[in-house]
Short mmCIF file of C-alpha atoms and ligand atoms in Angstrom, two decimals:
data_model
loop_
_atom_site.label_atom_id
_atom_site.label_comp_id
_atom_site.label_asym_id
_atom_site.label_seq_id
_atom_site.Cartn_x
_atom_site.Cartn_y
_atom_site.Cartn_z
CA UNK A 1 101.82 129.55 238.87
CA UNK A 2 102.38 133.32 239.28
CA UNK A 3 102.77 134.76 235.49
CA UNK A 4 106.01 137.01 235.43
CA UNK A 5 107.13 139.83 233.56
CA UNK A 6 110.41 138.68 231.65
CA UNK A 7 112.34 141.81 229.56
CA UNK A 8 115.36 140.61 227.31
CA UNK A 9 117.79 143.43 226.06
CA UNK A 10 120.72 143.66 223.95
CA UNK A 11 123.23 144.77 221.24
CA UNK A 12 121.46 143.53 217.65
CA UNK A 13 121.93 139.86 216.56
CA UNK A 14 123.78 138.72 219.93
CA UNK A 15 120.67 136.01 220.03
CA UNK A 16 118.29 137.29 222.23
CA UNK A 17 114.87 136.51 219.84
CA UNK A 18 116.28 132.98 219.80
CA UNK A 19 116.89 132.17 223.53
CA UNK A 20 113.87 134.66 224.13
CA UNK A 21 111.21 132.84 222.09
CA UNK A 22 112.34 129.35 222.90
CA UNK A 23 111.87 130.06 226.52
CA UNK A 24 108.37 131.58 225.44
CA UNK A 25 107.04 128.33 224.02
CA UNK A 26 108.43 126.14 226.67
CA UNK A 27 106.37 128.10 229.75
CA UNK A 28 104.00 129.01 227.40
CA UNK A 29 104.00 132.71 227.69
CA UNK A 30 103.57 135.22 225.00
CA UNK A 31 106.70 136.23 222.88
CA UNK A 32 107.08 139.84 221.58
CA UNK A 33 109.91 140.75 218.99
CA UNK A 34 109.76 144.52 219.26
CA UNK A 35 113.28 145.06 216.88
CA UNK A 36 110.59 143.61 214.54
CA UNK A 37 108.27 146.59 215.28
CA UNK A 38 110.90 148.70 214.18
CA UNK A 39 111.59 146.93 211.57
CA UNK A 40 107.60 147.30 210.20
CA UNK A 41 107.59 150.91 210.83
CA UNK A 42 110.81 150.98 208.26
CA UNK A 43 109.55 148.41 205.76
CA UNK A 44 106.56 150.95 205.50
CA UNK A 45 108.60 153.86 205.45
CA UNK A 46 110.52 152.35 202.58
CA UNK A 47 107.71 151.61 200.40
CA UNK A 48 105.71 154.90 200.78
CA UNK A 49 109.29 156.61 200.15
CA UNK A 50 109.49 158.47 203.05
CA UNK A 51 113.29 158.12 203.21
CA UNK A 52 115.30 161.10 201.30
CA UNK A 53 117.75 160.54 198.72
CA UNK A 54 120.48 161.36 201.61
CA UNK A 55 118.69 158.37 203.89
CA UNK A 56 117.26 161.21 205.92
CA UNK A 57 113.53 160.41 206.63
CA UNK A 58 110.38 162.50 206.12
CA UNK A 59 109.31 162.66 209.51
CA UNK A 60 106.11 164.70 209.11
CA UNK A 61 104.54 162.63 206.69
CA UNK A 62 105.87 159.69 208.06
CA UNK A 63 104.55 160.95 211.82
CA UNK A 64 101.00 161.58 210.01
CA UNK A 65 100.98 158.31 208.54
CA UNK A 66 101.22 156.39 212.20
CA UNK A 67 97.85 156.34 212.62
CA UNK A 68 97.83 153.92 209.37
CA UNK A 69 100.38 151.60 210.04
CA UNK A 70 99.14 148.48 212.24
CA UNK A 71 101.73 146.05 213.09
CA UNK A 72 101.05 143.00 214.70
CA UNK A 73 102.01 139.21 215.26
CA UNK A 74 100.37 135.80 214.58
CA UNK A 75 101.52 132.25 215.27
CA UNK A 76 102.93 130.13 212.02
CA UNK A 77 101.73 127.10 212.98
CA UNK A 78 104.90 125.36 210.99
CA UNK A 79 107.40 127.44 212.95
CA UNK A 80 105.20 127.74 216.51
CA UNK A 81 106.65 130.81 216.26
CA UNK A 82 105.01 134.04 215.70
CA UNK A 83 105.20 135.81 212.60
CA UNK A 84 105.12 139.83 212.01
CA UNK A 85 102.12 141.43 209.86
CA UNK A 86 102.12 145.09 208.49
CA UNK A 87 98.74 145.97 207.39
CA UNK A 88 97.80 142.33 207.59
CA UNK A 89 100.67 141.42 205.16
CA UNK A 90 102.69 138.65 206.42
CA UNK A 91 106.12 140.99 206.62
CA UNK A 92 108.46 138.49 208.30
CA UNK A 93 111.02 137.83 205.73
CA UNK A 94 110.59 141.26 204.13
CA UNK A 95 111.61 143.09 207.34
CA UNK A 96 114.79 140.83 207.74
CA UNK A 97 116.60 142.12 204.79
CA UNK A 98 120.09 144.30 204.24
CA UNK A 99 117.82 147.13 202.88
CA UNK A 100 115.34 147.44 206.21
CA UNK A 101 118.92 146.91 208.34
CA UNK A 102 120.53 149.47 207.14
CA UNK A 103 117.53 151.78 207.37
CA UNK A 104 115.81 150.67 210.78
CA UNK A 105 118.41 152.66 213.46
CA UNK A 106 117.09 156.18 212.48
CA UNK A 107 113.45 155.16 212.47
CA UNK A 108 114.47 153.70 216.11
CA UNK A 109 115.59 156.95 216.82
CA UNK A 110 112.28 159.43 216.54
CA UNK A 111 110.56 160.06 219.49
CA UNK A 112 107.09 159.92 218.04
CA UNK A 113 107.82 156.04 216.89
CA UNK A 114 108.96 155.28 220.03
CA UNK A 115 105.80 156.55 221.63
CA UNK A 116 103.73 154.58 219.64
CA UNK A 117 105.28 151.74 219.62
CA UNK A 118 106.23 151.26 223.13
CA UNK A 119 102.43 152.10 224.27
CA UNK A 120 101.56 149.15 222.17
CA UNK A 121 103.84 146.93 224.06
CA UNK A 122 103.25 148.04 227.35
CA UNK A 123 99.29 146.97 225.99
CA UNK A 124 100.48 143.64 225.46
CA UNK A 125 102.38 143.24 228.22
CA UNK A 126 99.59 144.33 230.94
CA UNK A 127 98.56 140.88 231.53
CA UNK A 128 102.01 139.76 232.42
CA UNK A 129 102.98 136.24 231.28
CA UNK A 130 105.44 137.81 228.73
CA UNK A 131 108.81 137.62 227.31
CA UNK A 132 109.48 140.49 225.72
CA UNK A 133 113.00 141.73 223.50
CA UNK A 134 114.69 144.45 222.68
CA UNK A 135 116.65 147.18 223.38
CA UNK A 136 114.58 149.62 226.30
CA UNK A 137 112.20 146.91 227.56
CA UNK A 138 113.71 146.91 231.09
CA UNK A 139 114.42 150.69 231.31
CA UNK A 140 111.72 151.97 229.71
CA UNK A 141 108.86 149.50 228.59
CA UNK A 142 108.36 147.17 231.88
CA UNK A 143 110.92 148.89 234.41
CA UNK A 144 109.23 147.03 236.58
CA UNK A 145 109.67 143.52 235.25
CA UNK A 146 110.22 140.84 237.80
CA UNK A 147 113.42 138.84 235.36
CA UNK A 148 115.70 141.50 233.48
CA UNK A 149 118.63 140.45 231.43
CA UNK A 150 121.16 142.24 229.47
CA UNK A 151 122.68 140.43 226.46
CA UNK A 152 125.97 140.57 224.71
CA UNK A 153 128.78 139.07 222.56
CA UNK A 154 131.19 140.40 220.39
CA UNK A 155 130.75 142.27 217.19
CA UNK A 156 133.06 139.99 215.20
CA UNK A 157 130.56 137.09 216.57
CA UNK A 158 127.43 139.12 216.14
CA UNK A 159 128.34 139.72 212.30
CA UNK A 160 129.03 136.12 212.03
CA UNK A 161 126.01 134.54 213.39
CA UNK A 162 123.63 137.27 211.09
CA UNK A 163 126.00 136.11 208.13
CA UNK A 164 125.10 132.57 208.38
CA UNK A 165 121.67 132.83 209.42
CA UNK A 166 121.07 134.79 206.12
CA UNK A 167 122.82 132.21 204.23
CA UNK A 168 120.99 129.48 205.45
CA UNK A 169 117.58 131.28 203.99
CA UNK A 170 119.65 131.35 200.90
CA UNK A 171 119.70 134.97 200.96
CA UNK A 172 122.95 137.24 200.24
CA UNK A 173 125.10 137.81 202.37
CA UNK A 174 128.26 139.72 202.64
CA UNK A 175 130.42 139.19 206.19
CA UNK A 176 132.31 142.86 205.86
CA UNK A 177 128.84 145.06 205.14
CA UNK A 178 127.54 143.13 208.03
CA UNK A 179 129.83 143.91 210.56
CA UNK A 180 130.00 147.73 209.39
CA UNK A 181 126.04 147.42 210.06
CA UNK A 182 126.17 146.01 213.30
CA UNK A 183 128.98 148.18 214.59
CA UNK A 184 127.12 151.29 213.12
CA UNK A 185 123.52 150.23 214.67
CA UNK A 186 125.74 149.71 218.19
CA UNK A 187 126.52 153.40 217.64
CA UNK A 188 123.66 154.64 216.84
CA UNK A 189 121.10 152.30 219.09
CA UNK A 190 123.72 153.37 222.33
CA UNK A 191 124.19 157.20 221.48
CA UNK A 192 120.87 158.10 220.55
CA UNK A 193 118.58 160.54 222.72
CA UNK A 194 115.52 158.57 223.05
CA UNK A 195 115.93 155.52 225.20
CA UNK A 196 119.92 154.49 223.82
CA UNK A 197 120.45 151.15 224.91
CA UNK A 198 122.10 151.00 228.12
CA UNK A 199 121.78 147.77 231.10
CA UNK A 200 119.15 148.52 233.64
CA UNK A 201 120.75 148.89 237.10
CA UNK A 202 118.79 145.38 237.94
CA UNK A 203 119.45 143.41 234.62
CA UNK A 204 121.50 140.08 234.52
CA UNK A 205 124.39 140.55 232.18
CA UNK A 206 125.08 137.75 230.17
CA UNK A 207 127.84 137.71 227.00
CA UNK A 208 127.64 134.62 225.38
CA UNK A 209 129.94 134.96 222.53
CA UNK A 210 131.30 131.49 223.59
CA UNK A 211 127.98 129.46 224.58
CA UNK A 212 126.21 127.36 222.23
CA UNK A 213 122.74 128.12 222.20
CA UNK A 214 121.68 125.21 224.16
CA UNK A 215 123.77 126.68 226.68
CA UNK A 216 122.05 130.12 226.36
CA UNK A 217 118.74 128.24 226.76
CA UNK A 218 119.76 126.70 229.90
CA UNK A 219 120.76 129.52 231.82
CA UNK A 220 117.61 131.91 230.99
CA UNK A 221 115.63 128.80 231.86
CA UNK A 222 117.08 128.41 235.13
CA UNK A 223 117.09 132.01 235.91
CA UNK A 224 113.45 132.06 235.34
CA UNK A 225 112.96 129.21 237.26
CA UNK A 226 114.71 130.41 240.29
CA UNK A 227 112.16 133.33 240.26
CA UNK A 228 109.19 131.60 240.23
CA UNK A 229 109.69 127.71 241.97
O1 DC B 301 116.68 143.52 217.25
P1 DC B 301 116.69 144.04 215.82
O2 DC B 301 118.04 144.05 215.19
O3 DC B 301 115.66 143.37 214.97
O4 DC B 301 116.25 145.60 215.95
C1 DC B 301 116.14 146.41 214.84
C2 DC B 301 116.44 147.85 215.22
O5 DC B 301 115.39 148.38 216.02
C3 DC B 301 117.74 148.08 215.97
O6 DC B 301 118.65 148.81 215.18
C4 DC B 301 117.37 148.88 217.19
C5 DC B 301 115.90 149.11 217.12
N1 DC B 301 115.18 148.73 218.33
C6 DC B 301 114.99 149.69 219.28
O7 DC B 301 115.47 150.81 219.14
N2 DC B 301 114.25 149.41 220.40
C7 DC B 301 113.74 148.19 220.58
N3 DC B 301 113.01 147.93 221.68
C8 DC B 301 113.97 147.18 219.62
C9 DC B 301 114.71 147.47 218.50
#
């Protein structure tokens, strides 16, 4: 069967990795979490101190250092899911914390990271056969992916869903700091210069603050399917 393209965009934690990867495994294409990307780039930033005191990042040290940070993914055989690595480091709890949150939205803002980052996805995408998610994947990484779709829900839901997800990793979780972060990273993620988030013309919109995530499931699957039967 013809391999497509397939770019999934969206506000954070509206569920896009979960309906995203899930359809990955069941056509068995490759699954890319680039907001995890991001996330690596600030996990390293954070523990060679290139933030400020002020949260305002070193960007020429941190723009020298590129060349040494190598990000890439790996399949957990108990999950079937892929997992992140940072240097070879298994990172995919560590990136998932309050601390790399509340940091990741300026790193997602500096050209130069961008660059980088987005060459490397377009690299892993040039075979096709991808599902790929984030937040400029149909506008800027693939704008010529065959299956576009724009994702969205509330941020009262948003907040919620992160809330309980960290809770059920046991890790803490506060519901008010959550929704200040989301609402703040929809700020900044939408206003910035650099590829802000925004719908491509030809994206599917879909807000599912009210469907379940079987729901979610089902209408990516048949929207995929309708492009390729
Ligand atoms: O999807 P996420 O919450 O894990 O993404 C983390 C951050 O990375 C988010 O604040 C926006 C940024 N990001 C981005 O700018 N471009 C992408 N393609 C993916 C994520």
């Amino acid at each position: 069967m013809k391999k497509i393209t397939i770019a999934i965009d969206g506000f954070s934690s509206c569920g896009k990795s979960t309906m995203a990867k899930d359809l990955a495994k069941e056509i068995g294409y490759i699954y890319v979490d680039t907001g995890a990307m991001y996330r690596s780039v600030t996990l390293y930033a954070l523990r060679h101190n290139l933030f400020n005191a002020d949260g305002t990042i070193r960007e020429q040290e941190l723009q020298a250092q590129m060349k040494d940070i190598d990000i890439s993914f790996r399949l957990n055989k108990e999950t079937g899911r892929p997992d992140t690595y940072l240097n070879g480091e298994n990172v995919e709890s560590d990136i998932r914390t309050m601390e790399v949150s509340s940091h990741v939205s300026p790193i997602a803002t500096l050209a130069f990271v961008r660059k980088a980052l987005v060459e490397q996805q377009q690299r892993m995408g040039a075979e096709k056969g991808i599902v790929m998610d984030g937040r400029d994947i149909g506008t800027v990484v693939f704008p010529d992916a065959e299956l576009k779709i724009f994702v969205t829900a509330s941020a009262e839901v948003r907040a919620q869903r992160r809330y309980d997800e960290l809770k059920a990793k046991g890790m803490e979780a506060d519901y008010s700091e959550i929704l200040k972060n989301v609402q703040e990273r929809d700020y900044i993620d939408s206003h910035r210069e650099t590829s802000p988030l925004r719908k491509a013309e030809d994206a599917l919109e879909l807000d599912n603050s009210h469907l379940t995530i079987a729901e979610q499931k089902q209408w990516l699957y048949e929207q995929y399917h309708k492009l390729t039967s």
